[in-house]
Coordinates of N, CA, C and O in Angstrom, one line a residue:
M127 N 18.2 7.7 -53.4 CA 18.6 8.4 -52.1 C 17.4 7.5 -51.5 O 16.4 7.0 -52.1
S128 N 18.0 6.6 -50.0 CA 16.9 6.2 -49.2 C 16.3 6.6 -48.6 O 15.8 8.3 -48.8
R129 N 15.3 6.8 -47.8 CA 14.1 7.4 -47.4 C 14.9 7.6 -46.3 O 14.2 8.8 -45.4
L130 N 16.2 7.4 -45.9 CA 16.8 8.3 -44.5 C 17.8 9.4 -44.8 O 17.9 10.5 -44.4
G131 N 17.7 9.5 -46.0 CA 18.0 10.6 -46.7 C 19.6 10.4 -47.3 O 20.6 11.6 -47.3
V132 N 20.3 8.6 -47.1 CA 21.6 8.4 -47.2 C 21.4 7.9 -48.6 O 20.5 7.6 -49.2
P133 N 22.8 8.4 -49.5 CA 22.6 8.2 -50.6 C 22.3 6.3 -50.8 O 23.4 5.8 -50.2
S134 N 21.3 5.6 -51.4 CA 21.7 4.4 -51.7 C 22.8 4.0 -52.7 O 23.3 4.7 -53.7
T135 N 23.5 2.6 -52.4 CA 24.7 1.8 -53.3 C 23.8 1.1 -54.1 O 24.6 0.8 -54.8
L136 N 22.7 1.0 -54.0 CA 22.2 -0.6 -54.6 C 21.6 0.6 -56.0 O 20.7 1.5 -55.9
T137 N 21.5 -0.2 -57.1 CA 20.8 0.4 -58.1 C 19.7 -0.4 -58.6 O 19.1 -1.0 -57.6
N138 N 18.7 -0.1 -59.3 CA 17.4 -0.7 -59.8 C 17.6 -1.8 -60.1 O 16.9 -3.3 -59.2
R139 N 18.4 -2.5 -60.4 CA 19.1 -3.5 -61.2 C 19.8 -4.5 -60.0 O 19.1 -5.6 -59.7
D140 N 20.1 -4.1 -59.1 CA 20.6 -4.6 -57.6 C 19.1 -4.8 -57.0 O 18.9 -6.5 -56.2
R141 N 18.5 -4.2 -57.2 CA 16.9 -4.1 -55.9 C 16.2 -5.0 -56.5 O 15.7 -5.9 -55.5
S142 N 16.2 -5.3 -57.9 CA 15.5 -6.4 -58.4 C 15.7 -8.1 -58.6 O 14.8 -8.8 -58.8
G143 N 16.9 -8.3 -57.8 CA 17.4 -9.5 -57.7 C 18.2 -10.1 -58.8 O 18.6 -11.2 -59.0
Q144 N 18.7 -9.3 -60.1 CA 19.0 -9.4 -61.2 C 20.6 -9.1 -60.7 O 21.0 -8.6 -62.1
S145 N 21.0 -9.3 -59.8 CA 22.3 -8.7 -59.5 C 23.1 -10.1 -60.3 O 24.7 -9.6 -59.6
G146 N 23.4 -11.2 -60.8 CA 23.9 -12.1 -60.2 C 24.1 -12.5 -59.5 O 24.9 -13.9 -59.2
H147 N 23.7 -12.4 -58.2 CA 24.2 -13.4 -57.5 C 22.3 -14.2 -57.0 O 21.5 -14.0 -57.3
S148 N 23.0 -15.2 -56.4 CA 21.8 -16.3 -56.5 C 20.4 -16.2 -55.2 O 21.1 -15.2 -54.1
P149 N 19.3 -16.1 -55.7 CA 18.4 -15.4 -54.0 C 18.6 -16.0 -53.4 O 18.3 -16.0 -52.2
S150 N 19.2 -17.6 -53.0 CA 19.8 -18.0 -51.6 C 21.1 -17.0 -50.7 O 21.5 -18.0 -49.7
S151 N 21.5 -16.4 -51.7 CA 22.5 -15.4 -50.7 C 22.2 -13.9 -50.3 O 21.4 -13.2 -51.1
Y152 N 22.5 -13.6 -49.3 CA 22.1 -12.3 -48.6 C 23.1 -11.8 -48.4 O 24.2 -11.9 -47.4
N153 N 24.1 -10.8 -49.0 CA 25.3 -10.1 -49.1 C 26.3 -11.2 -49.2 O 27.1 -10.9 -47.9
G154 N 26.0 -12.2 -49.7 CA 27.3 -13.0 -49.8 C 27.4 -14.0 -49.2 O 27.9 -14.7 -48.8
T155 N 26.2 -13.7 -47.7 CA 26.4 -15.4 -46.8 C 25.0 -15.8 -47.3 O 24.3 -15.8 -47.4
P156 N 25.3 -17.1 -47.0 CA 24.0 -18.1 -47.9 C 23.5 -18.8 -46.4 O 23.7 -17.9 -45.4
Y157 N 21.8 -18.4 -46.8 CA 21.2 -18.3 -45.8 C 20.1 -19.6 -46.3 O 20.0 -19.9 -47.6
S158 N 19.5 -20.2 -45.3 CA 18.5 -21.4 -45.8 C 17.1 -20.6 -45.9 O 16.7 -19.7 -45.2
V159 N 16.3 -21.0 -47.4 CA 15.0 -20.4 -47.7 C 14.3 -21.5 -47.6 O 12.9 -21.4 -47.7
S160 N 14.6 -22.7 -47.5 CA 13.5 -23.9 -47.6 C 13.3 -24.5 -45.9 O 14.2 -23.8 -44.6
P161 N 12.1 -24.5 -45.9 CA 11.8 -24.9 -44.3 C 12.6 -25.3 -43.5 O 12.8 -27.0 -44.2
S162 N 12.8 -25.3 -42.5 CA 13.7 -26.6 -41.3 C 12.6 -27.8 -41.2 O 11.1 -27.8 -41.7
P163 N 12.7 -28.4 -40.2 CA 12.1 -29.8 -40.2 C 10.7 -29.4 -39.5 O 9.9 -30.3 -39.8
S164 N 10.4 -28.4 -38.7 CA 9.8 -27.9 -38.1 C 8.6 -27.3 -38.9 O 7.5 -27.3 -38.8
G165 N 9.4 -27.1 -39.7 CA 8.2 -26.4 -41.3 C 8.4 -24.4 -41.3 O 7.7 -24.1 -41.6
R166 N 9.5 -24.0 -40.4 CA 9.3 -22.8 -39.7 C 10.5 -22.3 -40.9 O 11.7 -23.1 -40.8
T167 N 10.6 -21.3 -40.8 CA 11.9 -20.8 -41.7 C 12.3 -19.3 -40.7 O 11.7 -19.1 -39.4
S168 N 14.0 -19.2 -40.8 CA 14.3 -18.2 -39.6 C 14.6 -16.9 -40.6 O 15.4 -16.8 -41.9
P169 N 14.4 -15.7 -40.0 CA 14.8 -14.6 -40.7 C 16.1 -14.5 -40.4 O 16.7 -13.1 -41.2
Y170 N 16.8 -14.8 -39.4 CA 18.5 -14.5 -39.2 C 19.3 -15.6 -40.2 O 19.5 -16.3 -40.8
P171 N 20.4 -14.3 -40.5 CA 21.0 -15.3 -41.3 C 22.2 -16.5 -40.2 O 22.2 -16.9 -39.6
G172 N 22.2 -17.5 -41.2 CA 23.0 -18.6 -40.1 C 21.7 -19.9 -40.0 O 21.9 -20.6 -39.1
G173 N 20.2 -19.7 -40.0 CA 19.7 -20.7 -40.3 C 19.0 -21.0 -38.7 O 19.5 -19.9 -37.8
V174 N 18.5 -21.6 -38.4 CA 17.5 -22.3 -37.1 C 19.0 -22.2 -35.8 O 19.0 -21.7 -34.7
N175 N 19.9 -22.8 -36.3 CA 21.0 -22.9 -35.4 C 22.2 -22.0 -35.3 O 23.1 -22.3 -34.7
G176 N 21.6 -20.9 -36.0 CA 23.3 -20.3 -36.1 C 22.8 -18.9 -35.0 O 22.3 -19.4 -34.1
Y177 N 23.6 -18.0 -35.4 CA 24.2 -17.3 -34.3 C 22.9 -16.4 -34.2 O 22.5 -16.2 -32.7
G178 N 22.1 -16.3 -35.0 CA 20.8 -15.7 -34.7 C 19.8 -16.0 -33.9 O 19.1 -15.4 -33.2
A179 N 19.8 -17.3 -33.8 CA 19.0 -18.2 -33.4 C 19.1 -18.1 -31.6 O 18.6 -18.0 -30.7
Q180 N 20.5 -18.2 -31.8 CA 21.0 -18.6 -30.2 C 21.1 -17.2 -29.5 O 20.7 -17.2 -28.5
R181 N 21.7 -16.2 -30.3 CA 21.2 -15.2 -29.3 C 19.6 -14.3 -29.0 O 19.2 -13.8 -28.3
T182 N 18.8 -15.0 -30.2 CA 17.4 -14.8 -29.8 C 17.2 -15.8 -28.4 O 16.4 -15.4 -27.7
A183 N 17.5 -16.9 -28.0 CA 17.2 -17.4 -27.3 C 17.7 -16.8 -26.0 O 17.2 -17.1 -24.8
E184 N 19.0 -16.1 -26.2 CA 19.7 -15.8 -24.7 C 18.8 -14.5 -24.2 O 18.5 -14.2 -23.5
D185 N 18.2 -13.9 -25.5 CA 17.5 -12.5 -25.3 C 16.0 -12.6 -24.5 O 15.7 -12.4 -23.7
L186 N 15.5 -14.1 -25.1 CA 14.1 -14.9 -24.6 C 14.5 -15.0 -23.0 O 13.6 -14.8 -22.1
E187 N 15.9 -15.9 -22.7 CA 15.5 -16.3 -21.1 C 15.9 -14.9 -20.7 O 15.8 -15.0 -19.6
G188 N 16.9 -14.0 -20.8 CA 17.2 -13.1 -19.8 C 15.8 -12.0 -19.7 O 15.7 -11.8 -18.7
Q189 N 14.8 -12.1 -21.0 CA 13.2 -11.9 -20.5 C 12.8 -12.8 -19.7 O 12.2 -11.8 -18.5
N190 N 12.9 -13.8 -19.7 CA 12.3 -14.5 -18.7 C 13.2 -14.8 -17.2 O 12.2 -14.6 -16.7
D191 N 13.8 -14.0 -17.5 CA 14.7 -14.5 -15.6 C 14.2 -12.6 -15.5 O 14.0 -12.7 -13.9
E192 N 13.9 -11.4 -16.2 CA 13.4 -10.2 -15.4 C 12.2 -10.8 -15.3 O 11.5 -10.1 -14.0
R193 N 11.2 -11.0 -15.7 CA 10.1 -11.6 -15.7 C 9.8 -12.5 -13.9 O 8.9 -12.1 -13.7
L194 N 10.9 -13.2 -14.4 CA 10.7 -13.9 -12.9 C 11.0 -13.3 -11.8 O 10.4 -13.9 -10.6
E195 N 12.0 -12.6 -11.8 CA 12.0 -11.9 -10.5 C 11.2 -10.5 -10.1 O 11.0 -10.9 -9.0
G196 N 10.6 -10.4 -11.5 CA 9.2 -9.2 -11.2 C 8.6 -10.4 -10.5 O 7.7 -9.5 -8.9
L197 N 8.4 -11.6 -10.8 CA 6.8 -12.4 -10.2 C 7.2 -12.8 -8.8 O 6.4 -12.7 -8.0
T198 N 9.1 -13.2 -8.6 CA 9.1 -13.4 -7.5 C 8.8 -12.1 -6.5 O 8.4 -12.5 -5.0
A199 N 9.1 -11.5 -6.9 CA 9.4 -10.1 -5.7 C 7.5 -10.0 -5.8 O 7.3 -9.5 -4.5
K200 N 6.7 -10.1 -6.6 CA 5.2 -10.0 -6.4 C 4.4 -10.7 -5.1 O 3.6 -11.0 -4.4
V201 N 5.2 -12.1 -5.5 CA 4.2 -13.3 -4.6 C 5.1 -13.2 -3.1 O 4.5 -13.0 -2.3
K202 N 6.6 -12.2 -3.0 CA 6.8 -11.9 -2.0 C 5.9 -10.9 -0.9 O 5.7 -11.3 0.5
L203 N 5.7 -9.9 -1.7 CA 4.6 -9.0 -1.3 C 3.4 -9.4 -1.2 O 3.3 -8.9 -0.1
L204 N 2.8 -10.3 -1.9 CA 1.4 -11.1 -1.5 C 1.9 -11.7 0.0 O 1.1 -11.6 0.5
K205 N 2.6 -12.4 0.1 CA 3.0 -13.1 1.2 C 3.0 -12.4 2.2 O 2.6 -12.7 3.2
D206 N 3.7 -11.3 2.1 CA 3.9 -10.6 3.3 C 2.5 -9.7 3.7 O 2.3 -9.7 4.9
I207 N 1.8 -9.1 2.9 CA 0.2 -9.0 2.9 C -0.3 -10.1 3.5 O -1.0 -9.3 4.6
T208 N -0.3 -10.9 3.3 CA -1.4 -12.4 3.9 C -0.7 -12.2 5.5 O -1.5 -12.9 6.1
I209 N 0.6 -12.5 5.4 CA 0.9 -12.3 7.0 C 0.5 -11.3 7.7 O -0.3 -11.4 8.8
G210 N 0.7 -10.4 7.2 CA -0.1 -9.1 7.7 C -1.6 -8.9 8.7 O -1.6 -8.9 9.3
I211 N -1.8 -9.5 7.1 CA -3.5 -9.8 7.5 C -3.9 -10.6 8.4 O -4.8 -10.8 9.6
G212 N -3.2 -12.0 8.9 CA -3.5 -13.1 9.7 C -3.0 -12.9 10.9 O -3.7 -12.8 11.9
N213 N -1.8 -11.9 10.6 CA -1.4 -10.9 12.8 C -2.3 -10.3 12.9 O -2.6 -9.9 14.0
E214 N -3.1 -9.5 11.9 CA -4.4 -8.2 12.1 C -5.4 -9.0 13.1 O -6.0 -8.7 13.8
V215 N -5.7 -10.2 11.9 CA -7.2 -10.9 12.8 C -6.8 -11.5 13.8 O -7.6 -11.2 15.1
R216 N -5.5 -12.4 14.2 CA -4.9 -12.6 15.3 C -5.2 -11.8 16.3 O -6.1 -11.8 17.4
D217 N -4.4 -10.5 16.1 CA -5.0 -9.4 17.1 C -6.3 -8.9 18.0 O -6.6 -8.5 18.7
S218 N -6.9 -8.9 16.2 CA -8.5 -8.6 16.7 C -9.1 -9.3 17.4 O -10.0 -9.2 18.0
T219 N -9.0 -11.0 17.2 CA -9.6 -11.5 17.9 C -9.6 -11.8 19.3 O -10.2 -11.6 20.2
I220 N -7.8 -11.2 20.0 CA -7.8 -11.2 21.4 C -8.0 -10.1 21.5 O -8.7 -9.9 23.0
Q221 N -8.3 -8.8 21.1 CA -9.0 -8.0 21.4 C -10.6 -7.9 21.9 O -11.1 -7.2 22.2
L222 N -11.2 -8.4 21.2 CA -12.5 -8.8 20.7 C -13.1 -10.0 21.7 O -13.6 -9.9 22.6
S223 N -12.3 -11.2 22.3 CA -12.6 -11.7 23.1 C -12.2 -10.8 24.6 O -13.3 -11.2 25.7
Q224 N -11.2 -9.8 24.8 CA -11.2 -9.3 26.0 C -12.6 -8.1 26.3 O -12.6 -8.0 27.0
M225 N -12.9 -7.5 24.7 CA -14.2 -6.9 24.7 C -15.2 -7.7 25.5 O -16.1 -7.1 26.4
N226 N -15.4 -8.8 25.0 CA -16.5 -9.6 25.3 C -16.6 -9.5 27.2 O -17.2 -9.6 27.2
D227 N -15.2 -9.9 27.6 CA -14.8 -10.3 28.8 C -15.2 -8.7 29.7 O -16.1 -9.2 30.9
A228 N -15.0 -8.1 28.9 CA -15.5 -6.6 30.2 C -17.0 -6.2 30.0 O -17.4 -6.0 31.0
F229 N -17.6 -6.7 28.6 CA -18.9 -6.6 28.9 C -19.5 -7.5 29.7 O -20.6 -7.5 30.0
A230 N -19.1 -8.6 29.7 CA -19.8 -9.8 30.6 C -19.7 -9.5 32.1 O -20.8 -9.5 32.8
E231 N -18.6 -8.7 32.2 CA -18.3 -8.2 33.6 C -19.2 -7.1 34.0 O -20.0 -6.9 35.1
T232 N -19.2 -5.9 33.0 CA -20.4 -4.7 32.9 C -21.8 -5.4 33.4 O -22.7 -4.8 33.9
S233 N -22.4 -6.1 32.5 CA -23.5 -6.6 32.8 C -23.9 -7.6 33.7 O -24.9 -7.4 34.7
G234 N -22.8 -8.2 34.8 CA -22.4 -8.6 36.1 C -23.2 -7.8 36.8 O -24.0 -7.6 37.8
I235 N -22.7 -6.7 36.8 CA -22.4 -5.3 37.9 C -23.5 -4.7 37.4 O -24.0 -4.5 38.5
L236 N -24.1 -4.3 36.7 CA -25.5 -3.5 35.9 C -26.5 -4.2 37.1 O -27.6 -4.1 37.2
G237 N -26.6 -6.1 36.4 CA -27.5 -7.0 37.0 C -27.3 -6.9 38.5 O -28.8 -6.6 38.7
G238 N -26.3 -7.0 39.2 CA -26.7 -6.7 40.6 C -27.1 -5.1 41.3 O -27.9 -5.5 41.7
T239 N -26.5 -4.2 40.1 CA -26.9 -2.8 40.8 C -28.8 -2.4 41.0 O -29.4 -2.4 41.4
F240 N -29.4 -3.5 39.8 CA -30.5 -3.3 39.2 C -31.0 -4.4 40.6 O -32.4 -4.2 41.1
R241 N -30.8 -5.3 40.8 CA -31.6 -6.2 41.8 C -31.6 -5.4 43.3 O -32.4 -5.8 43.5
R242 N -30.4 -4.7 43.6 CA -30.2 -4.0 44.7 C -31.2 -3.4 44.4 O -32.3 -2.8 45.4
M243 N -31.6 -2.2 43.4 CA -32.3 -1.0 43.1 C -33.8 -1.5 43.5 O -34.5 -1.2 44.0
N244 N -34.1 -3.1 43.0 CA -35.8 -3.7 42.8 C -35.7 -4.1 44.8 O -36.7 -3.5 45.4
A245 N -35.0 -4.4 45.2 CA -34.8 -4.6 46.5 C -35.2 -3.4 47.5 O -36.2 -3.3 48.4
M246 N -34.5 -2.2 47.0 CA -34.6 -0.8 47.9 C -36.3 -0.7 47.7 O -36.8 -0.1 48.6
A247 N -36.4 -0.5 46.3 CA -38.1 0.1 46.0 C -38.9 -0.8 46.4 O -40.0 -0.3 47.4
S248 N -38.9 -1.9 46.7 CA -39.7 -2.8 47.1 C -40.0 -2.7 48.7 O -41.1 -2.8 49.1
R249 N -38.7 -2.4 49.6 CA -38.7 -2.1 50.7 C -39.4 -0.7 51.1 O -39.9 -0.3 52.4
Q250 N -39.0 0.3 50.3 CA -39.1 1.9 50.6 C -41.0 1.8 50.3 O -41.4 2.9 50.7
G251 N -41.7 1.1 49.4 CA -42.8 1.1 48.9 C -43.2 1.9 47.6 O -42.3 1.9 46.7
G252 N -43.8 3.2 47.7 CA -44.1 4.1 46.3 C -43.5 5.2 46.2 O -43.0 6.0 45.4
R253 N -42.4 5.7 47.5 CA -41.9 6.8 48.0 C -40.8 6.8 47.0 O -40.2 7.8 46.4
W254 N -40.3 6.1 46.5 CA -38.9 6.3 45.7 C -39.2 6.3 44.1 O -38.7 6.9 43.7
V255 N -40.6 6.0 43.7 CA -40.8 6.4 42.2 C -41.0 8.1 42.5 O -40.3 9.1 41.5
C256 N -41.5 9.0 43.9 CA -41.6 10.2 43.4 C -39.9 10.7 44.0 O -40.0 11.9 43.1
Y257 N -39.3 9.8 44.5 CA -37.5 10.6 44.2 C -37.2 10.7 42.8 O -36.5 11.9 42.7
M258 N -37.7 9.6 42.5 CA -36.7 9.7 40.8 C -37.9 10.9 39.9 O -37.0 11.5 39.1
I259 N -39.1 10.6 40.2 CA -39.8 12.1 39.1 C -39.1 13.5 39.5 O -38.7 14.2 38.8
F260 N -38.7 13.3 40.8 CA -38.3 15.1 41.5 C -36.7 15.0 40.7 O -36.5 16.2 40.3
L261 N -36.3 13.9 40.7 CA -34.7 13.8 40.6 C -34.6 14.3 38.9 O -34.1 14.8 37.9
V262 N -35.6 13.6 37.6 CA -35.9 13.5 36.0 C -36.0 15.3 36.1 O -35.7 15.7 35.2
L263 N -37.2 15.9 36.8 CA -37.6 17.2 36.7 C -36.4 18.0 37.0 O -36.3 19.2 36.1
V264 N -35.4 17.8 38.3 CA -34.7 18.7 38.5 C -33.3 18.5 36.9 O -33.2 20.1 36.6
F265 N -33.5 17.5 36.7 CA -32.4 17.5 35.8 C -32.6 17.9 34.3 O -31.9 18.7 33.8
W266 N -34.2 18.3 34.6 CA -35.0 19.1 32.8 C -34.9 20.1 33.2 O -34.4 20.4 32.1
F267 N -35.0 20.8 34.4 CA -34.9 22.1 34.2 C -33.7 22.6 34.4 O -32.8 23.7 33.4
F268 N -32.6 22.3 34.6 CA -31.4 22.5 34.5 C -30.9 22.3 33.2 O -30.1 23.2 32.7
V269 N -31.2 21.5 32.4 CA -30.8 21.4 31.1 C -31.6 22.6 29.9 O -31.1 22.7 29.2
V270 N -33.0 22.7 30.5 CA -33.5 23.6 29.7 C -33.1 25.1 30.2 O -32.6 25.6 29.0
V271 N -32.4 25.4 31.4 CA -31.5 26.8 31.6 C -30.3 26.5 30.6 O -30.3 28.0 30.1
W272 N -29.7 25.4 30.8 CA -28.2 25.6 29.9 C -28.5 25.9 28.7 O -27.7 26.8 27.9
W273 N -29.6 25.4 27.8 CA -29.8 25.4 26.8 C -30.3 26.8 26.1 O -29.6 27.4 25.2
F274 N -31.1 27.1 26.9 CA -31.6 28.9 26.4 C -30.6 29.9 27.3 O -30.4 31.1 26.2
R275 N -29.4 29.6 28.0 CA -28.2 30.2 28.4 C -27.1 30.6 27.1 O -26.5 31.4 27.3
R276 N -27.1 29.7 26.2 CA -26.3 29.4 25.4 C -26.1 30.4 24.6 O -26.5 31.2 23.7

């Protein structure tokens, strides 16, 4: 019995290599046991140049083609991501430039308002300070009332 539970047709004598066949035959098919010029032996019948080597080369080519397709897809994905990042950077730069212009305009408006307020304060004398303190106190009173009524 073999390990798979199938009855074996080989006898102990056949397994030991004393079956009458030469060690250079495998199921009646000769194969090379001598090393090839590269120093390597092939486990496939027919030697290095036989069907086994050709089939192995075809399998390897198929695997290489599959891996190449996978790498090509990954490169395309990375290219799309970098193009997206570039577009986002370009759009963000434009938006930041527009925000910079808006802040510069606001700064100009606030600067002009502050100059006019200083001019008014210098013409009014010290009364404007009283008005400002009164407005702050009224605002503070409304905030306190609102806070306790919540």
